[in-house]
PDB file of C-alpha atoms and ligand atoms in Angstrom:
ATOM      1  CA  UNK A 678      29.191  38.736  19.590  1.00 66.00           C
ATOM      2  CA  UNK A 679      27.601  37.243  16.975  1.00 83.00           C
ATOM      3  CA  UNK A 680      26.242  39.273  13.676  1.00 92.00           C
ATOM      4  CA  UNK A 681      22.637  40.175  14.609  1.00 94.00           C
ATOM      5  CA  UNK A 682      22.027  38.636  10.389  1.00 94.00           C
ATOM      6  CA  UNK A 683      22.556  35.671  12.444  1.00 93.00           C
ATOM      7  CA  UNK A 684      19.985  35.050  14.303  1.00 94.00           C
ATOM      8  CA  UNK A 685      17.628  37.752  12.752  1.00 95.00           C
ATOM      9  CA  UNK A 686      13.894  36.678  11.988  1.00 96.00           C
ATOM     10  CA  UNK A 687      12.244  39.776  10.895  1.00 97.00           C
ATOM     11  CA  UNK A 688      12.469  43.446  10.677  1.00 98.00           C
ATOM     12  CA  UNK A 689       8.943  44.199  12.868  1.00 98.00           C
ATOM     13  CA  UNK A 690       9.468  47.946  12.857  1.00 98.00           C
ATOM     14  CA  UNK A 691      11.942  49.881  10.158  1.00 98.00           C
ATOM     15  CA  UNK A 692      13.740  52.900  10.832  1.00 98.00           C
ATOM     16  CA  UNK A 693      11.790  54.748   8.674  1.00 98.00           C
ATOM     17  CA  UNK A 694       8.334  53.468  10.529  1.00 98.00           C
ATOM     18  CA  UNK A 695      10.241  54.090  13.780  1.00 98.00           C
ATOM     19  CA  UNK A 696      11.048  57.707  13.186  1.00 98.00           C
ATOM     20  CA  UNK A 697       7.479  59.046  11.477  1.00 98.00           C
ATOM     21  CA  UNK A 698       5.818  57.515  14.571  1.00 98.00           C
ATOM     22  CA  UNK A 699       8.098  59.170  16.592  1.00 98.00           C
ATOM     23  CA  UNK A 700       7.246  62.633  15.135  1.00 98.00           C
ATOM     24  CA  UNK A 701       3.983  61.640  15.506  1.00 98.00           C
ATOM     25  CA  UNK A 702       3.996  61.093  19.064  1.00 98.00           C
ATOM     26  CA  UNK A 703       5.925  64.154  20.045  1.00 98.00           C
ATOM     27  CA  UNK A 704       3.098  66.102  18.213  1.00 98.00           C
ATOM     28  CA  UNK A 705       1.032  64.719  19.860  1.00 98.00           C
ATOM     29  CA  UNK A 706       2.212  64.949  23.572  1.00 98.00           C
ATOM     30  CA  UNK A 707       3.356  68.522  22.258  1.00 98.00           C
ATOM     31  CA  UNK A 708      -0.427  69.349  21.734  1.00 98.00           C
ATOM     32  CA  UNK A 709      -1.528  68.007  25.049  1.00 98.00           C
ATOM     33  CA  UNK A 710       0.742  69.577  27.675  1.00 98.00           C
ATOM     34  CA  UNK A 711       0.620  72.640  25.670  1.00 97.00           C
ATOM     35  CA  UNK A 712       0.136  75.907  28.292  1.00 94.00           C
ATOM     36  CA  UNK A 713       1.163  73.245  31.155  1.00 95.00           C
ATOM     37  CA  UNK A 714       3.554  74.025  33.723  1.00 90.00           C
ATOM     38  CA  UNK A 715       6.777  71.164  34.567  1.00 93.00           C
ATOM     39  CA  UNK A 716       6.331  68.730  32.321  1.00 98.00           C
ATOM     40  CA  UNK A 717       9.050  65.946  33.213  1.00 98.00           C
ATOM     41  CA  UNK A 718       9.684  63.052  30.882  1.00 98.00           C
ATOM     42  CA  UNK A 719      11.237  60.546  32.982  1.00 98.00           C
ATOM     43  CA  UNK A 720      13.266  58.015  30.985  1.00 97.00           C
ATOM     44  CA  UNK A 721      13.007  53.826  32.342  1.00 95.00           C
ATOM     45  CA  UNK A 722      16.814  53.253  31.347  1.00 94.00           C
ATOM     46  CA  UNK A 723      18.069  51.479  29.744  1.00 93.00           C
ATOM     47  CA  UNK A 724      15.585  50.437  26.719  1.00 94.00           C
ATOM     48  CA  UNK A 725      14.193  53.764  26.926  1.00 96.00           C
ATOM     49  CA  UNK A 726      16.760  55.914  25.986  1.00 96.00           C
ATOM     50  CA  UNK A 727      16.760  55.435  22.462  1.00 97.00           C
ATOM     51  CA  UNK A 728      13.030  56.214  22.118  1.00 98.00           C
ATOM     52  CA  UNK A 729      13.622  59.566  24.931  1.00 98.00           C
ATOM     53  CA  UNK A 730      16.210  61.335  22.721  1.00 97.00           C
ATOM     54  CA  UNK A 731      14.725  61.008  19.470  1.00 98.00           C
ATOM     55  CA  UNK A 732      11.188  61.813  21.011  1.00 98.00           C
ATOM     56  CA  UNK A 733      12.587  64.485  23.275  1.00 98.00           C
ATOM     57  CA  UNK A 734      13.670  66.547  20.304  1.00 98.00           C
ATOM     58  CA  UNK A 735      10.047  66.165  18.611  1.00 98.00           C
ATOM     59  CA  UNK A 736       8.493  67.439  21.511  1.00 98.00           C
ATOM     60  CA  UNK A 737       8.612  71.824  20.971  1.00 97.00           C
ATOM     61  CA  UNK A 738       7.165  72.502  24.597  1.00 97.00           C
ATOM     62  CA  UNK A 739       9.566  73.154  27.350  1.00 97.00           C
ATOM     63  CA  UNK A 740      10.280  69.963  29.331  1.00 97.00           C
ATOM     64  CA  UNK A 741      12.531  68.778  31.805  1.00 97.00           C
ATOM     65  CA  UNK A 742      14.044  65.257  31.678  1.00 98.00           C
ATOM     66  CA  UNK A 743      15.311  62.682  34.639  1.00 98.00           C
ATOM     67  CA  UNK A 744      16.223  58.921  34.143  1.00 97.00           C
ATOM     68  CA  UNK A 745      15.841  56.128  36.521  1.00 97.00           C
ATOM     69  CA  UNK A 746      16.863  52.119  36.733  1.00 95.00           C
ATOM     70  CA  UNK A 747      15.122  49.522  37.438  1.00 90.00           C
ATOM     71  CA  UNK A 748      16.050  46.027  37.946  1.00 84.00           C
ATOM     72  CA  UNK A 749      13.742  43.021  37.886  1.00 74.00           C
ATOM     73  CA  UNK A 750      14.829  40.353  39.954  1.00 64.00           C
ATOM     74  CA  UNK A 751      14.082  36.367  39.952  1.00 58.00           C
ATOM     75  CA  UNK A 752      13.440  36.776  36.035  1.00 55.00           C
ATOM     76  CA  UNK A 753      14.545  34.426  33.571  1.00 57.00           C
ATOM     77  CA  UNK A 754      16.447  36.078  30.043  1.00 56.00           C
ATOM     78  CA  UNK A 755      12.706  36.710  28.517  1.00 59.00           C
ATOM     79  CA  UNK A 756      10.631  37.280  31.045  1.00 61.00           C
ATOM     80  CA  UNK A 757      10.037  39.731  33.929  1.00 61.00           C
ATOM     81  CA  UNK A 758       8.419  38.394  37.200  1.00 59.00           C
ATOM     82  CA  UNK A 759       7.820  42.550  38.065  1.00 58.00           C
ATOM     83  CA  UNK A 760       9.723  41.849  41.273  1.00 72.00           C
ATOM     84  CA  UNK A 761      10.987  45.261  40.694  1.00 81.00           C
ATOM     85  CA  UNK A 762      14.073  47.184  42.607  1.00 87.00           C
ATOM     86  CA  UNK A 763      15.186  50.540  41.637  1.00 91.00           C
ATOM     87  CA  UNK A 764      18.629  50.765  40.959  1.00 93.00           C
ATOM     88  CA  UNK A 765      18.896  54.635  40.355  1.00 95.00           C
ATOM     89  CA  UNK A 766      16.229  56.888  41.304  1.00 96.00           C
ATOM     90  CA  UNK A 767      15.258  59.957  39.894  1.00 97.00           C
ATOM     91  CA  UNK A 768      16.937  63.291  41.320  1.00 97.00           C
ATOM     92  CA  UNK A 769      14.401  65.757  40.144  1.00 96.00           C
ATOM     93  CA  UNK A 770      10.995  66.014  43.187  1.00 97.00           C
ATOM     94  CA  UNK A 771       8.459  65.066  40.497  1.00 98.00           C
ATOM     95  CA  UNK A 772       5.798  66.698  43.500  1.00 97.00           C
ATOM     96  CA  UNK A 773       3.887  69.185  41.026  1.00 96.00           C
ATOM     97  CA  UNK A 774       5.410  68.150  38.374  1.00 97.00           C
ATOM     98  CA  UNK A 775       3.350  66.845  35.136  1.00 98.00           C
ATOM     99  CA  UNK A 776       5.467  63.413  34.542  1.00 98.00           C
ATOM    100  CA  UNK A 777       5.404  61.563  31.120  1.00 98.00           C
ATOM    101  CA  UNK A 778       7.117  58.085  31.858  1.00 98.00           C
ATOM    102  CA  UNK A 779       9.046  56.676  28.240  1.00 98.00           C
ATOM    103  CA  UNK A 780       9.344  53.659  28.364  1.00 97.00           C
ATOM    104  CA  UNK A 781      10.749  50.640  25.661  1.00 97.00           C
ATOM    105  CA  UNK A 782       7.988  48.251  25.674  1.00 97.00           C
ATOM    106  CA  UNK A 783       4.995  46.810  28.066  1.00 96.00           C
ATOM    107  CA  UNK A 784       4.716  43.221  28.447  1.00 94.00           C
ATOM    108  CA  UNK A 785       3.183  41.601  31.351  1.00 93.00           C
ATOM    109  CA  UNK A 786       2.412  45.429  32.527  1.00 94.00           C
ATOM    110  CA  UNK A 787       4.092  44.104  36.157  1.00 91.00           C
ATOM    111  CA  UNK A 788       7.220  46.654  35.930  1.00 91.00           C
ATOM    112  CA  UNK A 789       5.548  49.566  34.577  1.00 93.00           C
ATOM    113  CA  UNK A 790       2.599  49.179  37.051  1.00 93.00           C
ATOM    114  CA  UNK A 791       5.036  48.877  39.943  1.00 91.00           C
ATOM    115  CA  UNK A 792       6.905  52.249  38.846  1.00 94.00           C
ATOM    116  CA  UNK A 793       3.287  54.261  38.813  1.00 95.00           C
ATOM    117  CA  UNK A 794       2.832  53.193  42.335  1.00 93.00           C
ATOM    118  CA  UNK A 795       5.896  54.327  43.597  1.00 93.00           C
ATOM    119  CA  UNK A 796       5.808  57.360  41.739  1.00 96.00           C
ATOM    120  CA  UNK A 797       2.238  57.887  42.769  1.00 97.00           C
ATOM    121  CA  UNK A 798       2.958  58.275  46.517  1.00 96.00           C
ATOM    122  CA  UNK A 799       4.947  61.276  45.415  1.00 97.00           C
ATOM    123  CA  UNK A 800       2.319  63.171  44.476  1.00 98.00           C
ATOM    124  CA  UNK A 801       2.926  64.560  40.710  1.00 98.00           C
ATOM    125  CA  UNK A 802       0.440  66.854  39.299  1.00 98.00           C
ATOM    126  CA  UNK A 803       0.065  64.016  36.748  1.00 98.00           C
ATOM    127  CA  UNK A 804       1.311  60.767  35.800  1.00 98.00           C
ATOM    128  CA  UNK A 805       1.046  59.125  32.083  1.00 98.00           C
ATOM    129  CA  UNK A 806       2.760  56.317  29.784  1.00 98.00           C
ATOM    130  CA  UNK A 807       4.529  56.901  26.661  1.00 98.00           C
ATOM    131  CA  UNK A 808       5.147  53.644  25.790  1.00 98.00           C
ATOM    132  CA  UNK A 809       6.830  53.036  21.770  1.00 98.00           C
ATOM    133  CA  UNK A 810       6.142  48.943  22.225  1.00 98.00           C
ATOM    134  CA  UNK A 811       3.044  47.139  23.526  1.00 98.00           C
ATOM    135  CA  UNK A 812       2.747  43.625  23.542  1.00 97.00           C
ATOM    136  CA  UNK A 813      -1.234  43.663  24.730  1.00 95.00           C
ATOM    137  CA  UNK A 814      -2.178  40.069  24.438  1.00 95.00           C
ATOM    138  CA  UNK A 815       0.960  39.392  27.193  1.00 93.00           C
ATOM    139  CA  UNK A 816      -0.785  41.742  29.410  1.00 93.00           C
ATOM    140  CA  UNK A 817      -1.144  40.913  33.187  1.00 91.00           C
ATOM    141  CA  UNK A 818      -1.260  44.460  35.037  1.00 91.00           C
ATOM    142  CA  UNK A 819      -3.880  46.617  33.887  1.00 91.00           C
ATOM    143  CA  UNK A 820      -2.203  49.354  32.977  1.00 93.00           C
ATOM    144  CA  UNK A 821      -3.374  52.597  30.960  1.00 94.00           C
ATOM    145  CA  UNK A 822      -0.808  53.595  27.892  1.00 97.00           C
ATOM    146  CA  UNK A 823      -1.858  57.322  27.367  1.00 98.00           C
ATOM    147  CA  UNK A 824       0.272  57.019  23.838  1.00 98.00           C
ATOM    148  CA  UNK A 825       1.680  54.052  22.354  1.00 98.00           C
ATOM    149  CA  UNK A 826       3.837  53.687  19.163  1.00 98.00           C
ATOM    150  CA  UNK A 827       3.226  50.103  18.056  1.00 98.00           C
ATOM    151  CA  UNK A 828       0.947  47.068  19.009  1.00 98.00           C
ATOM    152  CA  UNK A 829       3.543  44.087  18.645  1.00 98.00           C
ATOM    153  CA  UNK A 830       2.680  40.587  18.480  1.00 97.00           C
ATOM    154  CA  UNK A 831       4.121  37.882  20.909  1.00 96.00           C
ATOM    155  CA  UNK A 832       7.623  37.770  19.800  1.00 96.00           C
ATOM    156  CA  UNK A 833      11.292  38.940  21.371  1.00 96.00           C
ATOM    157  CA  UNK A 834      12.508  41.671  19.742  1.00 97.00           C
ATOM    158  CA  UNK A 835      15.762  43.812  20.231  1.00 97.00           C
ATOM    159  CA  UNK A 836      17.114  47.238  18.816  1.00 98.00           C
ATOM    160  CA  UNK A 837      16.451  50.915  19.108  1.00 98.00           C
ATOM    161  CA  UNK A 838      17.328  50.491  22.232  1.00 97.00           C
ATOM    162  CA  UNK A 839      15.979  47.010  23.237  1.00 97.00           C
ATOM    163  CA  UNK A 840      18.849  44.585  24.250  1.00 95.00           C
ATOM    164  CA  UNK A 841      20.282  40.879  23.727  1.00 95.00           C
ATOM    165  CA  UNK A 842      22.130  40.373  26.486  1.00 93.00           C
ATOM    166  CA  UNK A 843      22.885  44.328  26.502  1.00 92.00           C
ATOM    167  CA  UNK A 844      24.204  44.469  23.279  1.00 94.00           C
ATOM    168  CA  UNK A 845      22.606  45.097  19.651  1.00 96.00           C
ATOM    169  CA  UNK A 846      20.599  48.699  21.217  1.00 96.00           C
ATOM    170  CA  UNK A 847      22.253  50.564  18.755  1.00 96.00           C
ATOM    171  CA  UNK A 848      20.148  49.119  16.034  1.00 97.00           C
ATOM    172  CA  UNK A 849      17.998  51.697  14.262  1.00 98.00           C
ATOM    173  CA  UNK A 850      14.977  49.477  13.678  1.00 98.00           C
ATOM    174  CA  UNK A 851      13.173  46.795  15.912  1.00 98.00           C
ATOM    175  CA  UNK A 852      13.454  43.122  14.496  1.00 98.00           C
ATOM    176  CA  UNK A 853      12.154  40.101  16.153  1.00 98.00           C
ATOM    177  CA  UNK A 854      15.003  37.242  17.384  1.00 96.00           C
ATOM    178  CA  UNK A 855      15.136  33.546  15.978  1.00 95.00           C
ATOM    179  CA  UNK A 856      15.555  32.251  19.582  1.00 92.00           C
ATOM    180  CA  UNK A 857      17.024  28.904  17.909  1.00 92.00           C
ATOM    181  CA  UNK A 858      19.929  30.266  16.057  1.00 93.00           C
ATOM    182  CA  UNK A 859      20.435  32.616  18.643  1.00 92.00           C
ATOM    183  CA  UNK A 860      23.541  31.895  21.366  1.00 85.00           C
ATOM    184  CA  UNK A 861      23.939  34.433  23.778  1.00 80.00           C
TER     185      UNK A 861
HETATM  186  P1  5GP B1704       6.971  43.298  31.643  1.00 94.78           P
HETATM  187  O1  5GP B1704       7.474  43.839  33.268  1.00 94.78           O
HETATM  188  O2  5GP B1704       6.125  44.523  31.261  1.00 94.78           O
HETATM  189  O3  5GP B1704       6.584  42.290  31.679  1.00 94.78           O
HETATM  190  O4  5GP B1704       8.278  43.650  31.256  1.00 94.78           O
HETATM  191  C1  5GP B1704       8.936  44.682  30.563  1.00 94.78           C
HETATM  192  C2  5GP B1704      10.296  45.075  30.300  1.00 94.78           C
HETATM  193  O5  5GP B1704      10.812  43.630  30.066  1.00 94.78           O
HETATM  194  C3  5GP B1704      10.692  45.974  29.591  1.00 94.78           C
HETATM  195  O6  5GP B1704      11.403  47.118  29.870  1.00 94.78           O
HETATM  196  C4  5GP B1704      12.363  45.011  28.989  1.00 94.78           C
HETATM  197  O7  5GP B1704      13.424  45.300  29.439  1.00 94.78           O
HETATM  198  C5  5GP B1704      11.543  43.496  28.643  1.00 94.78           C
HETATM  199  N1  5GP B1704      11.106  43.138  27.713  1.00 94.78           N
HETATM  200  C6  5GP B1704       9.763  42.644  27.493  1.00 94.78           C
HETATM  201  N2  5GP B1704       9.403  42.362  26.038  1.00 94.78           N
HETATM  202  C7  5GP B1704      10.864  42.460  25.646  1.00 94.78           C
HETATM  203  C8  5GP B1704      11.359  41.722  24.281  1.00 94.78           C
HETATM  204  O8  5GP B1704      10.790  41.137  23.439  1.00 94.78           O
HETATM  205  N3  5GP B1704      12.811  42.198  23.880  1.00 94.78           N
HETATM  206  C9  5GP B1704      13.415  43.250  25.290  1.00 94.78           C
HETATM  207  N4  5GP B1704      14.898  43.218  24.535  1.00 94.78           N
HETATM  208  N5  5GP B1704      13.181  42.993  25.977  1.00 94.78           N
HETATM  209  C10 5GP B1704      11.727  42.679  26.804  1.00 94.78           C
END
């Protein structure tokens, strides 16, 4: 694989800024869920993993966690169609739980809106969304984001869980790819 510096356009959110925001989100979530029973964090694989792992360590109220994987089919490399299929389902019964979905990025909003619709049928006590990144100007589906890390411009990003052809998820910052220079 190519060294990411060959196609890095800019570092959009550096490590320190990311970690500071994760602390703030953890505090906010802890405050809102204090005294409530059955908080379940649901990580959307695979992009949400890095954020989830950092965030859960900043949440100081009792909670459980589970994961689900979604695949968006019929999509091009840099687009999602919102034709969503669950490829790995939750192992937890979410009925009467306070469910908080932890997602890396909301772009058109189609993916998360489908997940919301599906999880709602399982009758959770509450269902909210925590998204690290919000490409607000690209929104097509009306999705309520309850906890938002950063609003970002319409640029394709990678790092901190977000991939380019399944690579570079390990980078501790969020960077913009220069698509002219990127060759998978
Ligand atoms: P949506 O359904 O909201 O259009 O797309 C959401 C999914 O598309 C995200 O969970 C993510 O997998 C992918 N995605 C959207 N924008 C980006 C981006 O800038 N970089 C990466 N790596 N994935 C993205």
